[in-house]
PDB file of C-alpha atoms in Angstrom:
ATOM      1  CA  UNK A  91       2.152  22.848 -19.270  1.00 61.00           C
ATOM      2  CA  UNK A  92       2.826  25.559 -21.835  1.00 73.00           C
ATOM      3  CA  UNK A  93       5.568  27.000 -19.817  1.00 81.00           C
ATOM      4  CA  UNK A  94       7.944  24.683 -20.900  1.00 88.00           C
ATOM      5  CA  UNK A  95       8.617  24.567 -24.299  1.00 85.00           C
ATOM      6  CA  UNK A  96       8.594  21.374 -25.648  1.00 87.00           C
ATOM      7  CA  UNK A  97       7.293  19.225 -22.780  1.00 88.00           C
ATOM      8  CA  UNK A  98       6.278  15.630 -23.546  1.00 89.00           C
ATOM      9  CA  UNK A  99       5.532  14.353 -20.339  1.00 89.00           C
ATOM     10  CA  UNK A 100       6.793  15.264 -16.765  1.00 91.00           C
ATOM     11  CA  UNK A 101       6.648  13.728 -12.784  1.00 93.00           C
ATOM     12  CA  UNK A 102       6.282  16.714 -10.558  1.00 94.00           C
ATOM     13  CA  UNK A 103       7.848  16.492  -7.451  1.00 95.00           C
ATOM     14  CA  UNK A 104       5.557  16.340  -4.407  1.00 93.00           C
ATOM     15  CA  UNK A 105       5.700  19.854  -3.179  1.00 92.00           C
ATOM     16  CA  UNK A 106       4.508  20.864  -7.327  1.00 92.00           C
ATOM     17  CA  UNK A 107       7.656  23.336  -7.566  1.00 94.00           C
ATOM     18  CA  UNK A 108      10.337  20.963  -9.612  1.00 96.00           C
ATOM     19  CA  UNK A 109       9.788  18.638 -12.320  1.00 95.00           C
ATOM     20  CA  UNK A 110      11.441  16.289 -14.135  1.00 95.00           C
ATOM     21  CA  UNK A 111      10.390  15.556 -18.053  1.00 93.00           C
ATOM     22  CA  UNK A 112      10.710  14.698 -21.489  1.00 92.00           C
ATOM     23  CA  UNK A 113      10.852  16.951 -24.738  1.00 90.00           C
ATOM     24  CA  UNK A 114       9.514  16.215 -27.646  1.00 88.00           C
ATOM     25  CA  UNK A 115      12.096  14.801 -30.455  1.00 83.00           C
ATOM     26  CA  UNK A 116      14.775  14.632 -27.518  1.00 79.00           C
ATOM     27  CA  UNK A 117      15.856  11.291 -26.505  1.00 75.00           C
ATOM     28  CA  UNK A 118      18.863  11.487 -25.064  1.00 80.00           C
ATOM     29  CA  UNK A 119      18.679  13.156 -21.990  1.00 89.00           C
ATOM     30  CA  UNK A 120      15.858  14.616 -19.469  1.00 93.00           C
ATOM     31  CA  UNK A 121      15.485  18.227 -17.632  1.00 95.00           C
ATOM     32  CA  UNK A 122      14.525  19.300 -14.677  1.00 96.00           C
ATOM     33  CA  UNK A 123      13.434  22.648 -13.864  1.00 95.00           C
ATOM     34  CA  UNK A 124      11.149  24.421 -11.791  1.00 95.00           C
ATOM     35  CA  UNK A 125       7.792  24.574 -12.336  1.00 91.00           C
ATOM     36  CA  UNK A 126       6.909  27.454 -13.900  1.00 91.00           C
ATOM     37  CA  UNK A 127      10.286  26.525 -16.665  1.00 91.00           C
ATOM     38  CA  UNK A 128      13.115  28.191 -14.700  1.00 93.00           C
ATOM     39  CA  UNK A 129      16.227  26.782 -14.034  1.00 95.00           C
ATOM     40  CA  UNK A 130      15.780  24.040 -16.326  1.00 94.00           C
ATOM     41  CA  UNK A 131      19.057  22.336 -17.008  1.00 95.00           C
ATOM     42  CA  UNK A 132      19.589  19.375 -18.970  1.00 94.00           C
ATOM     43  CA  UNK A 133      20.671  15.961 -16.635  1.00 95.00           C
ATOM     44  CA  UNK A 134      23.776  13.916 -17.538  1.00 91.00           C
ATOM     45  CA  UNK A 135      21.290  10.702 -18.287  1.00 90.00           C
ATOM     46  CA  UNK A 136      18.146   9.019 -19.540  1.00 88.00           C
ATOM     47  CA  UNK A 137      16.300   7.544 -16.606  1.00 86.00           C
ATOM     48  CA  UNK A 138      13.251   5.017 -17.088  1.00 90.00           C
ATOM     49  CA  UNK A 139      10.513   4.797 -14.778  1.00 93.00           C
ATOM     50  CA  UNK A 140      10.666   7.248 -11.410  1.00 95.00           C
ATOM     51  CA  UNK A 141       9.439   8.779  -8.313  1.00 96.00           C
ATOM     52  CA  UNK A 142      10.270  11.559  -6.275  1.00 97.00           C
ATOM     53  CA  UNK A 143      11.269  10.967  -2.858  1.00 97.00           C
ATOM     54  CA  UNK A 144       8.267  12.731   0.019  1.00 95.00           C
ATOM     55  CA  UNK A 145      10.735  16.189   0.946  1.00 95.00           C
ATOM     56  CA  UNK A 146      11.225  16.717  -3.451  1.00 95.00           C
ATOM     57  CA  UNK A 147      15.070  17.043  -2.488  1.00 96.00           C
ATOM     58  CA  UNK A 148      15.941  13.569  -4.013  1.00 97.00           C
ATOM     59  CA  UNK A 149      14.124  11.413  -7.285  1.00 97.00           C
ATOM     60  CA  UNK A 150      14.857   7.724  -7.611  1.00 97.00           C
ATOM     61  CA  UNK A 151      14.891   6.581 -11.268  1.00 96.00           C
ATOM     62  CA  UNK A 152      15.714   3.335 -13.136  1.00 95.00           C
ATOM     63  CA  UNK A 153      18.728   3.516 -16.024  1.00 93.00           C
ATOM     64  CA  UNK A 154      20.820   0.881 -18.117  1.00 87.00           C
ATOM     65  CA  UNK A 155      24.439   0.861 -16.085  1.00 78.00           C
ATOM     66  CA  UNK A 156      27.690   0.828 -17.797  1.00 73.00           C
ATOM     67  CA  UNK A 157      27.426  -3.272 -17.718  1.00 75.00           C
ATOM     68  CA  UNK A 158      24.311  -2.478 -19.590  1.00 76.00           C
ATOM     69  CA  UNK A 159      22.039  -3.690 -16.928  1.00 87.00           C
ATOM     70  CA  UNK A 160      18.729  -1.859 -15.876  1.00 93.00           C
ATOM     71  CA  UNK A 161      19.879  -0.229 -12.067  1.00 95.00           C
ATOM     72  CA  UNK A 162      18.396   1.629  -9.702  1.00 96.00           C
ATOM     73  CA  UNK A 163      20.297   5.131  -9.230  1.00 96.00           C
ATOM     74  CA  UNK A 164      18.638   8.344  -6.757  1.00 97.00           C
ATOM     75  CA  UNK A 165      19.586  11.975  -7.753  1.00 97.00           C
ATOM     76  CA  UNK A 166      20.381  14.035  -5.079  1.00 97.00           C
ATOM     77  CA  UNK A 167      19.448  18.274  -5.842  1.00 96.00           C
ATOM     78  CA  UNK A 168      21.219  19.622  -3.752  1.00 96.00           C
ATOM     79  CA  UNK A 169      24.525  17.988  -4.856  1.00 96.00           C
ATOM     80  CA  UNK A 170      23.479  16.941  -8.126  1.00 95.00           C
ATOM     81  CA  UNK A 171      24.622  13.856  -8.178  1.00 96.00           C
ATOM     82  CA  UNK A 172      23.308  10.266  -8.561  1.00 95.00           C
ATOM     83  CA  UNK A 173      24.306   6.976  -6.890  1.00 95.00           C
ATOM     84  CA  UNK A 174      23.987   3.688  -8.135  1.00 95.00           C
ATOM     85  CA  UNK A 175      21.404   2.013  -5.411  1.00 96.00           C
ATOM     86  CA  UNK A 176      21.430  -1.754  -6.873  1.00 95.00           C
ATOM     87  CA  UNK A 177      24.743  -2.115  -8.361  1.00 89.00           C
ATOM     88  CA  UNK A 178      24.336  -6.245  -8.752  1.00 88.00           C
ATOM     89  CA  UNK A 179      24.548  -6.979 -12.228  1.00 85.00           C
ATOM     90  CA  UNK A 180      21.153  -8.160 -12.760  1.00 93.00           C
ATOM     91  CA  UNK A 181      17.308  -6.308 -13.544  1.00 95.00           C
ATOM     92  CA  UNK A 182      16.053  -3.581 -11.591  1.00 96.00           C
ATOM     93  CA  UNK A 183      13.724  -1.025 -12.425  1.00 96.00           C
ATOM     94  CA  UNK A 184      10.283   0.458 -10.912  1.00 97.00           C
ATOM     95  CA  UNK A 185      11.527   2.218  -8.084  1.00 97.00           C
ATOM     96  CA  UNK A 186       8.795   3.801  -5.906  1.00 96.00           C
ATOM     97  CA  UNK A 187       9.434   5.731  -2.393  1.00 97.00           C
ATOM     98  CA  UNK A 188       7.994   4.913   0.864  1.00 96.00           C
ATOM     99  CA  UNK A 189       5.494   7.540   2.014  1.00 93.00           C
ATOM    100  CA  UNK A 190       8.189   8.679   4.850  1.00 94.00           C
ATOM    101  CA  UNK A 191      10.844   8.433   2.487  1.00 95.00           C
ATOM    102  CA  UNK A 192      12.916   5.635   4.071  1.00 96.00           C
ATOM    103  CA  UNK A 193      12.282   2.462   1.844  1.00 97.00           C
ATOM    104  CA  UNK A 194      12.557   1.817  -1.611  1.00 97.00           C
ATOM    105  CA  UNK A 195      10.153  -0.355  -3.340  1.00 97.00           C
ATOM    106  CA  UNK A 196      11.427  -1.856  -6.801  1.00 97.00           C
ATOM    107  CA  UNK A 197      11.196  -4.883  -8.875  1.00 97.00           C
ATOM    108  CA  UNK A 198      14.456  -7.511  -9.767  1.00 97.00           C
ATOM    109  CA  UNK A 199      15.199 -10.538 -10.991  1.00 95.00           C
ATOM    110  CA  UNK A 200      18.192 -11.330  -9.246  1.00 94.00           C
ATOM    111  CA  UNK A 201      17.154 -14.499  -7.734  1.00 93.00           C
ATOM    112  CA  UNK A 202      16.164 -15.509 -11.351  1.00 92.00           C
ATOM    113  CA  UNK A 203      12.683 -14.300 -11.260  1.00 94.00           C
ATOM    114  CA  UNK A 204      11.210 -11.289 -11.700  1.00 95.00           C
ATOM    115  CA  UNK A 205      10.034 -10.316  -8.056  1.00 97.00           C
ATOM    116  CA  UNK A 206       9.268  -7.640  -5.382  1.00 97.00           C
ATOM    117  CA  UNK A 207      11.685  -6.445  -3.332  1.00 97.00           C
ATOM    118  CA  UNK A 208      12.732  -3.457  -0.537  1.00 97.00           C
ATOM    119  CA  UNK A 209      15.347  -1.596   0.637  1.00 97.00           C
ATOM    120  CA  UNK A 210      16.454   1.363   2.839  1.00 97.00           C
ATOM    121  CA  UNK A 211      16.306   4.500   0.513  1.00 97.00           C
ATOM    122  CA  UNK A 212      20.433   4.406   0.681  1.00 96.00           C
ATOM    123  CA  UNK A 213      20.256   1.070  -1.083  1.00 96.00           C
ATOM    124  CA  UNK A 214      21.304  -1.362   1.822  1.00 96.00           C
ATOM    125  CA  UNK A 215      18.844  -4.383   3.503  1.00 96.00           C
ATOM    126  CA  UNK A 216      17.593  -4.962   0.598  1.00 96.00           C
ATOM    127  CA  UNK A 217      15.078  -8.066   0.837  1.00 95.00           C
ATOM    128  CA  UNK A 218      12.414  -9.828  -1.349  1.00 95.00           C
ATOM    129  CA  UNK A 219       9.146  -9.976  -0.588  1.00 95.00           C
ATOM    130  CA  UNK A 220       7.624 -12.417  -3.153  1.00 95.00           C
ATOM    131  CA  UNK A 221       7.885 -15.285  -4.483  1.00 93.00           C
ATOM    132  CA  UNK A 222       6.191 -16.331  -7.567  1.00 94.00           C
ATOM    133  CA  UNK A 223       7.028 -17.626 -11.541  1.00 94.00           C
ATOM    134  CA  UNK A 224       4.761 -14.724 -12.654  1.00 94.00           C
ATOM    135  CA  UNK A 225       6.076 -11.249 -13.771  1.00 95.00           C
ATOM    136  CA  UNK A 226       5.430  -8.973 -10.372  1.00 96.00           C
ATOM    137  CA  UNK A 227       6.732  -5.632 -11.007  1.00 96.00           C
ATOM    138  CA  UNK A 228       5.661  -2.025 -10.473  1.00 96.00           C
ATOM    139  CA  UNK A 229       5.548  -1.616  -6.594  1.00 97.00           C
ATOM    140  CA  UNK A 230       4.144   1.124  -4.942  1.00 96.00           C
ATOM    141  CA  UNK A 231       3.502   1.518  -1.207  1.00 96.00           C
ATOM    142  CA  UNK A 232       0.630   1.935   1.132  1.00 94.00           C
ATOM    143  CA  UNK A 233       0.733   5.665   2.646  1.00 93.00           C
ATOM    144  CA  UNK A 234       0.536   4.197   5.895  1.00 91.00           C
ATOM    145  CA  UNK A 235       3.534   1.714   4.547  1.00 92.00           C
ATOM    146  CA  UNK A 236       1.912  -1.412   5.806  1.00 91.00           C
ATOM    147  CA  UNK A 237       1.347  -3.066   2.580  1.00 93.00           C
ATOM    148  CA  UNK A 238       2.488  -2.815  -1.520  1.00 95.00           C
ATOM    149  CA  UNK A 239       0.566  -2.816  -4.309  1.00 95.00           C
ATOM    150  CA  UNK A 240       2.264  -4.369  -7.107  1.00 96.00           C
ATOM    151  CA  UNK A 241       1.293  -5.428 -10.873  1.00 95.00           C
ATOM    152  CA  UNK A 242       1.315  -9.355 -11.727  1.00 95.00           C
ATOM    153  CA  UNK A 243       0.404 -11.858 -14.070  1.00 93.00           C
ATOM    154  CA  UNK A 244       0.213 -14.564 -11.923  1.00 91.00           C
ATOM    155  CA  UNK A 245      -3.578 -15.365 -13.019  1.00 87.00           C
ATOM    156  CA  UNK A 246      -4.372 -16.891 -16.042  1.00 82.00           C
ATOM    157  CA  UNK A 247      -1.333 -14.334 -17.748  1.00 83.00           C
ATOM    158  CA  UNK A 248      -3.571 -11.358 -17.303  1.00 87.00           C
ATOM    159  CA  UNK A 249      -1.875  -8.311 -15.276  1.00 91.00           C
ATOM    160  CA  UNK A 250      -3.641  -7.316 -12.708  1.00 92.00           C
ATOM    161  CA  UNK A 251      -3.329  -5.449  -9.145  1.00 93.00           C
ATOM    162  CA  UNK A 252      -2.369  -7.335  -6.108  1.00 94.00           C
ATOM    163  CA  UNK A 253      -1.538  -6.481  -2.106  1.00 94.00           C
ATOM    164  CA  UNK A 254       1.021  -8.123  -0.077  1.00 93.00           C
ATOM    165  CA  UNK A 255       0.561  -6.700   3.323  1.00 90.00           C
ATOM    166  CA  UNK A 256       3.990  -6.222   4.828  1.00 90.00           C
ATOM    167  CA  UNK A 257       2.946  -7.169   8.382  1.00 84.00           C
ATOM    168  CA  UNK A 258       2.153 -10.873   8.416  1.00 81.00           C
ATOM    169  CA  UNK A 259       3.241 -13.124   5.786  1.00 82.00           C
ATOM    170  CA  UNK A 260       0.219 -13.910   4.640  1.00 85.00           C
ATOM    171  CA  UNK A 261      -0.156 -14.333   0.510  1.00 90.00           C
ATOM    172  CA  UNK A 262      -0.892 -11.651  -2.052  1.00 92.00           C
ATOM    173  CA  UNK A 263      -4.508 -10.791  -2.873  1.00 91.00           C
ATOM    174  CA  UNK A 264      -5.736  -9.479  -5.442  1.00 91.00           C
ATOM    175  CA  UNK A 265      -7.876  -6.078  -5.580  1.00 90.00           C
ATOM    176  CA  UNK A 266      -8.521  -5.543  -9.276  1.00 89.00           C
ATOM    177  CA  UNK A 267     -10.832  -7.601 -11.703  1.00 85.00           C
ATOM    178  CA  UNK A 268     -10.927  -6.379 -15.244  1.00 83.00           C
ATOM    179  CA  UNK A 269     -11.352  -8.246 -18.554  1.00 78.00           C
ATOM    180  CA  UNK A 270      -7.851  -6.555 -20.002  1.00 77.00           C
ATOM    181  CA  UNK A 271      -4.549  -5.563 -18.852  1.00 84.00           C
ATOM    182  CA  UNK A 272      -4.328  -3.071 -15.642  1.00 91.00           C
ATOM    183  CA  UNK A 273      -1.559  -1.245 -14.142  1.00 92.00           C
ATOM    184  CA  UNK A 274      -0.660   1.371 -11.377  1.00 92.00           C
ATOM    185  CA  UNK A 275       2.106   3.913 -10.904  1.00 89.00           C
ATOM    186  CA  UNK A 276       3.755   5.593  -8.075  1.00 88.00           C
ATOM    187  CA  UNK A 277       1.324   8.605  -6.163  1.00 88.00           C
ATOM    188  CA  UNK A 278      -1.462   6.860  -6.950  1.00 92.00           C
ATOM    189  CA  UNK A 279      -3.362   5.814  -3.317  1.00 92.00           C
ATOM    190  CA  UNK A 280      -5.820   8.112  -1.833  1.00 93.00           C
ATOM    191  CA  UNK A 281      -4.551   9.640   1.303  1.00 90.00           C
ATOM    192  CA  UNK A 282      -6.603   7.304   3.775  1.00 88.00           C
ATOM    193  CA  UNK A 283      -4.913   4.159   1.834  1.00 90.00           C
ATOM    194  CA  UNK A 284      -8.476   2.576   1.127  1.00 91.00           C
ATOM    195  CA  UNK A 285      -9.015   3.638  -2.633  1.00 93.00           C
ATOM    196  CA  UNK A 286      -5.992   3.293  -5.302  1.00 93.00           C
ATOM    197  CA  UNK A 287      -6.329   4.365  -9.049  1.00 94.00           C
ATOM    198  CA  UNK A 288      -5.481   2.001 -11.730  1.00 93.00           C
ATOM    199  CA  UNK A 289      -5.488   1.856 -15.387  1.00 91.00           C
ATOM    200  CA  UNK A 290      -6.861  -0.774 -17.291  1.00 90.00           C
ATOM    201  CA  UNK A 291      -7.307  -1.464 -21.252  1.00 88.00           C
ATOM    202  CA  UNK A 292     -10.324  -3.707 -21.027  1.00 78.00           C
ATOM    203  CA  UNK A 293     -12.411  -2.307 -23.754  1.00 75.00           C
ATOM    204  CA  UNK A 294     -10.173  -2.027 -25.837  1.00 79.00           C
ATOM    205  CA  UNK A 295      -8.822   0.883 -24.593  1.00 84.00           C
ATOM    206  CA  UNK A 296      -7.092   2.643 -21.955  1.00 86.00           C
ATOM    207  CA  UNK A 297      -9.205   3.707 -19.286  1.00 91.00           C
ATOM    208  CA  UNK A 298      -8.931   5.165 -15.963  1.00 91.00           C
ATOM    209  CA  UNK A 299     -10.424   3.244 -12.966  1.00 91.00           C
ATOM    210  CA  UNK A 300     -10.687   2.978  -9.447  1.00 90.00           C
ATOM    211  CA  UNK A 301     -10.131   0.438  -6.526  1.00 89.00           C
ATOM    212  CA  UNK A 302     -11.350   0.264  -3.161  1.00 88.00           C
ATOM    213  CA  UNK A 303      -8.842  -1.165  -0.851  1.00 87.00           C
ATOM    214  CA  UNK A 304      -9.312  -3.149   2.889  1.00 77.00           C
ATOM    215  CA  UNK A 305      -5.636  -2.325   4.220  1.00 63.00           C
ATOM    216  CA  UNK A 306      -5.730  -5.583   6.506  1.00 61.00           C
ATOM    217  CA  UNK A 307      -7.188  -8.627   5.459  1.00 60.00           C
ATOM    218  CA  UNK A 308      -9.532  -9.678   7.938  1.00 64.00           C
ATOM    219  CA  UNK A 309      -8.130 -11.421  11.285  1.00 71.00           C
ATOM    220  CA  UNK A 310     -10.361 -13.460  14.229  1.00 80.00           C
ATOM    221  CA  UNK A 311     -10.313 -11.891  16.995  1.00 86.00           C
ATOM    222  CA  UNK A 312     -12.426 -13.705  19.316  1.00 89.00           C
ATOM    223  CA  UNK A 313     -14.412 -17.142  19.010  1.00 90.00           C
ATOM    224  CA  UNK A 314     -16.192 -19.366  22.186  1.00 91.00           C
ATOM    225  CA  UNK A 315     -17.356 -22.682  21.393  1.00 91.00           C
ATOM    226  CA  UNK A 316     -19.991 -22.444  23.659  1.00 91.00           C
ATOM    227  CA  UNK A 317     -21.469 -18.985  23.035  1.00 92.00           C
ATOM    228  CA  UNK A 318     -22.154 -16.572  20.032  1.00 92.00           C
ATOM    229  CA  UNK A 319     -20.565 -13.295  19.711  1.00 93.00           C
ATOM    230  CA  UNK A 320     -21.770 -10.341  18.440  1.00 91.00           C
ATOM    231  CA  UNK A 321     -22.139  -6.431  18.780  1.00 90.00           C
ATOM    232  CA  UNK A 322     -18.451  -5.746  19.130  1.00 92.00           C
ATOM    233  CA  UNK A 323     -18.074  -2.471  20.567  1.00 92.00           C
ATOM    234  CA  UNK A 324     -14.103  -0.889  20.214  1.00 92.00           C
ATOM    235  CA  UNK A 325     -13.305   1.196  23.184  1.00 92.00           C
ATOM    236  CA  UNK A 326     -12.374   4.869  23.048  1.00 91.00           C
ATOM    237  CA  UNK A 327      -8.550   3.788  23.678  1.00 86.00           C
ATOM    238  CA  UNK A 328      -8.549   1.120  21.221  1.00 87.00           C
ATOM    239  CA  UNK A 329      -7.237  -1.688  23.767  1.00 90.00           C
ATOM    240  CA  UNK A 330     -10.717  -3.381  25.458  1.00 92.00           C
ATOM    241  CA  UNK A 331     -13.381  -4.435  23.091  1.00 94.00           C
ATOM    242  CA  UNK A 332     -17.240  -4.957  24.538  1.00 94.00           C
ATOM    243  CA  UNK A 333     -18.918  -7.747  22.956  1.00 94.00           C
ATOM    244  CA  UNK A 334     -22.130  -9.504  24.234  1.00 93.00           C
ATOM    245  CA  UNK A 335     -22.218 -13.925  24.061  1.00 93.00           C
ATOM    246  CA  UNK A 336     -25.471 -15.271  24.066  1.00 93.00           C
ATOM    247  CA  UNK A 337     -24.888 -18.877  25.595  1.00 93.00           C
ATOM    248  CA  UNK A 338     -26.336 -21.894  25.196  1.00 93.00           C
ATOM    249  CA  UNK A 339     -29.247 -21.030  28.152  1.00 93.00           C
ATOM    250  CA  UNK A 340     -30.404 -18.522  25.508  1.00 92.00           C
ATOM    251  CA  UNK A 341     -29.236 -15.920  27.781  1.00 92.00           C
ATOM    252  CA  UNK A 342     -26.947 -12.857  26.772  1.00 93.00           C
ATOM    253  CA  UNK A 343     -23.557 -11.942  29.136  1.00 94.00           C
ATOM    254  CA  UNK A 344     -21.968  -8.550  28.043  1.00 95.00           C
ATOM    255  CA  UNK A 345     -18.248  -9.697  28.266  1.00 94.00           C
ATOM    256  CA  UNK A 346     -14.922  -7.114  27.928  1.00 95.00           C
ATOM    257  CA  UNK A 347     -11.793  -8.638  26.604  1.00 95.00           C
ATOM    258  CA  UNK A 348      -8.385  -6.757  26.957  1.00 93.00           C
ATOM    259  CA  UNK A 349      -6.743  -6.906  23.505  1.00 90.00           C
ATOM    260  CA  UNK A 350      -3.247  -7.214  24.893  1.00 90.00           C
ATOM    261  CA  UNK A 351      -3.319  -9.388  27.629  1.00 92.00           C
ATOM    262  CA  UNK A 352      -6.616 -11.618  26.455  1.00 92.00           C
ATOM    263  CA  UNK A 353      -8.382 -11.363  29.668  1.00 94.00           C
ATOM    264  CA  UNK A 354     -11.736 -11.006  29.787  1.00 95.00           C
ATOM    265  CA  UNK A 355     -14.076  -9.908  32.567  1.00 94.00           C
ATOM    266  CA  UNK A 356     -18.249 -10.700  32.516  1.00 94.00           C
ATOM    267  CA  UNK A 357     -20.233  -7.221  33.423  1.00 94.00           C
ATOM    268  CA  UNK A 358     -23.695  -8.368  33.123  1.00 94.00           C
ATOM    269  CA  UNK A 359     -25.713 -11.862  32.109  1.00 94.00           C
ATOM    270  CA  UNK A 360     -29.541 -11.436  31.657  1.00 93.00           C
ATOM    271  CA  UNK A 361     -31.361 -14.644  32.910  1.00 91.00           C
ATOM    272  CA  UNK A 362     -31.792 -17.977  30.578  1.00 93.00           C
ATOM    273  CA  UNK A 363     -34.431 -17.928  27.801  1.00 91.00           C
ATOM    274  CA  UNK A 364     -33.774 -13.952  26.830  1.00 90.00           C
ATOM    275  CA  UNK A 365     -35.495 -13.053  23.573  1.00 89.00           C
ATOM    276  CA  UNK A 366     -34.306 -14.479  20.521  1.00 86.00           C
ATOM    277  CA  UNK A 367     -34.877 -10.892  18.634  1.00 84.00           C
ATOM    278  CA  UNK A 368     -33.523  -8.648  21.308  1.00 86.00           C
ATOM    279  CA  UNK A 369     -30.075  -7.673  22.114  1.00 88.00           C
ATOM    280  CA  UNK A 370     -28.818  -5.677  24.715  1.00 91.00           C
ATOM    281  CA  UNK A 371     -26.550  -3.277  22.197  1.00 89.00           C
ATOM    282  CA  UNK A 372     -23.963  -2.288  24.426  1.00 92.00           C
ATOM    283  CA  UNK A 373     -21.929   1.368  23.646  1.00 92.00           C
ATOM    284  CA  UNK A 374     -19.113   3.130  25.436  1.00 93.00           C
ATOM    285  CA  UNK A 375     -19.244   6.543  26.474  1.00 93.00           C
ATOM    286  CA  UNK A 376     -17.165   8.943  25.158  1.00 91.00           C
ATOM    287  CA  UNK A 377     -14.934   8.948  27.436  1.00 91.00           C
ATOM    288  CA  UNK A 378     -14.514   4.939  27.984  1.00 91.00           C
ATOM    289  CA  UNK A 379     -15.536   4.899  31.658  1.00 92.00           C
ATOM    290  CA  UNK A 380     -19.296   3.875  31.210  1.00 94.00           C
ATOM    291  CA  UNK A 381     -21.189   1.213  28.873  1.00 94.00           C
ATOM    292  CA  UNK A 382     -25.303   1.966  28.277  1.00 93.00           C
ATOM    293  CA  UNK A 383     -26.918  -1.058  27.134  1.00 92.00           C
ATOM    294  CA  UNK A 384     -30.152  -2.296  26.744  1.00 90.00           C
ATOM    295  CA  UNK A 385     -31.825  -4.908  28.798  1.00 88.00           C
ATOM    296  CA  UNK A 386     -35.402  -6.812  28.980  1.00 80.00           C
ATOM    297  CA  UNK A 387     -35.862  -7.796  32.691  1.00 67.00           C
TER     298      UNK A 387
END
């Protein structure tokens, strides 16, 4: 950016018209200014590791306190002023906004481990969300805020990326596999949440890569002892699913299951003995009020 003199590196808010950076050979304080360079003015403190909050009007940043502990502090522009969001005598740092811009994502090791944790973007409620002897630390949140991706050693002391999915309280897993060190930093999903860029070191050095991300781990939906399931068919309103069972006659019933109450109503059943290598492929209409299948009578 050559329109601002002397700029080492900056985090532009969301919007792209403020940013907040470093000069070169000053270490004692960081700017913000538009842009373009106007209206820079120097800030009252040195913050660490940030991210803008969604709207640009506030920044959350990490900065030793006056107890000389790493806390959590968000700058407000309009009043330009910052508040102290942690406040508990212990380490926090790697604060990362929610995509709505109502949580906080951060790292801390008040409980005596460094760990994940969230709160409201005003600092209250905060609460952990791992639980681990590794290092986890550098959160950063799904767009669609259902799950955190988060940096941890937890494997053989080798950083790499993992997911906790905030829905269920099932265990971290792990979406990056390189031969080297790899991190991740705020802004840095694809809109759609399924790809996430990382850096990683294993060559030797720093590279940029990407991730491809399943938001949900996988979950069973349906099973039958007696029958095998297959050709699952979603309809248009997302709350019957059309599925066909081929039973242990060797014939084929086309079965719909309501998602939210479980019950499920038989359409069709071909006779016994049906083809091994045909299937009746049901579909929905567009509309959800007719099914086409196939059928060998």
């Amino acid at each position: 950016n050559t329109e601002i003199k002397n700029l080492l590196h900056g985090v532009w808010s969301p919007d792209g018209n403020k940013v907040v950076f470093l000069k070169e050979g000053s270490n004692k304080t960081i700017y913000l200014a538009d842009a373009n360079g106007a209206n820079e003015i120097a800030l009252p403190f040195v913050g660490g590791n940030m991210d803008w909050s969604p709207d640009g009007s506030q920044f959350v940043y990490q900065m030793k306190s006056s107890q000389g502990n790493s806390e959590i502090f968000l700058y407000t522009l309009e009043t330009a002023q910052s508040v102290n969001l942690t406040n508990n005598n212990s380490f926090n740092a790697d604060p990362s906004f929610s995509s709505d811009g109502k949580q906080i994502a951060f790292v801390s090791d008040r409980d005596g481990n460094a760990e994940i944790y969230v709160m409201n973007a005003d600092g209250s409620n905060a609460r952990r969300l791992t639980n681990h002897p590794a290092f986890d630390n550098f959160p950063v949140f799904a767009p669609d805020g259902t799950a955190i991706a988060f940096q941890s050693n937890r494997e053989n002391e080798r950083t790499e990326i993992y997911l906790q999915n905030l829905n269920d309280d099932s265990p971290p897993r792990k979406i990056s596999n390189f031969n080297g060190e790899t991190g991740i930093a705020p802004k840095s999903w694809s809109a759609d949440g399924t790809q996430i860029l990382l850096y990683t070191n294993q060559n030797g050095k720093d590279q940029i890569a990407r991730a491809n991300v399943e938001p949900y781990p996988s979950k069973l939906i349906l099973s039958d002892e007696t029958a095998d399931l297959s050709s699952p068919r979603l309809a248009p309103g997302g709350r019957q699913i059309l599925y066909q069972a081929r039973l242990a006659d060797r014939g084929i019933e086309l079965r719909l299951t309501d998602l939210e109450t479980r019950a499920t109503a038989k359409i069709f059943k071909t006779a016994p003995n049906y083809p091994l290598n045909s299937q009746l492929a049901p579909a929905w209409s567009s509309d959800g009020r007719q099914i086409a299948f196939n059928n060998k009578s």
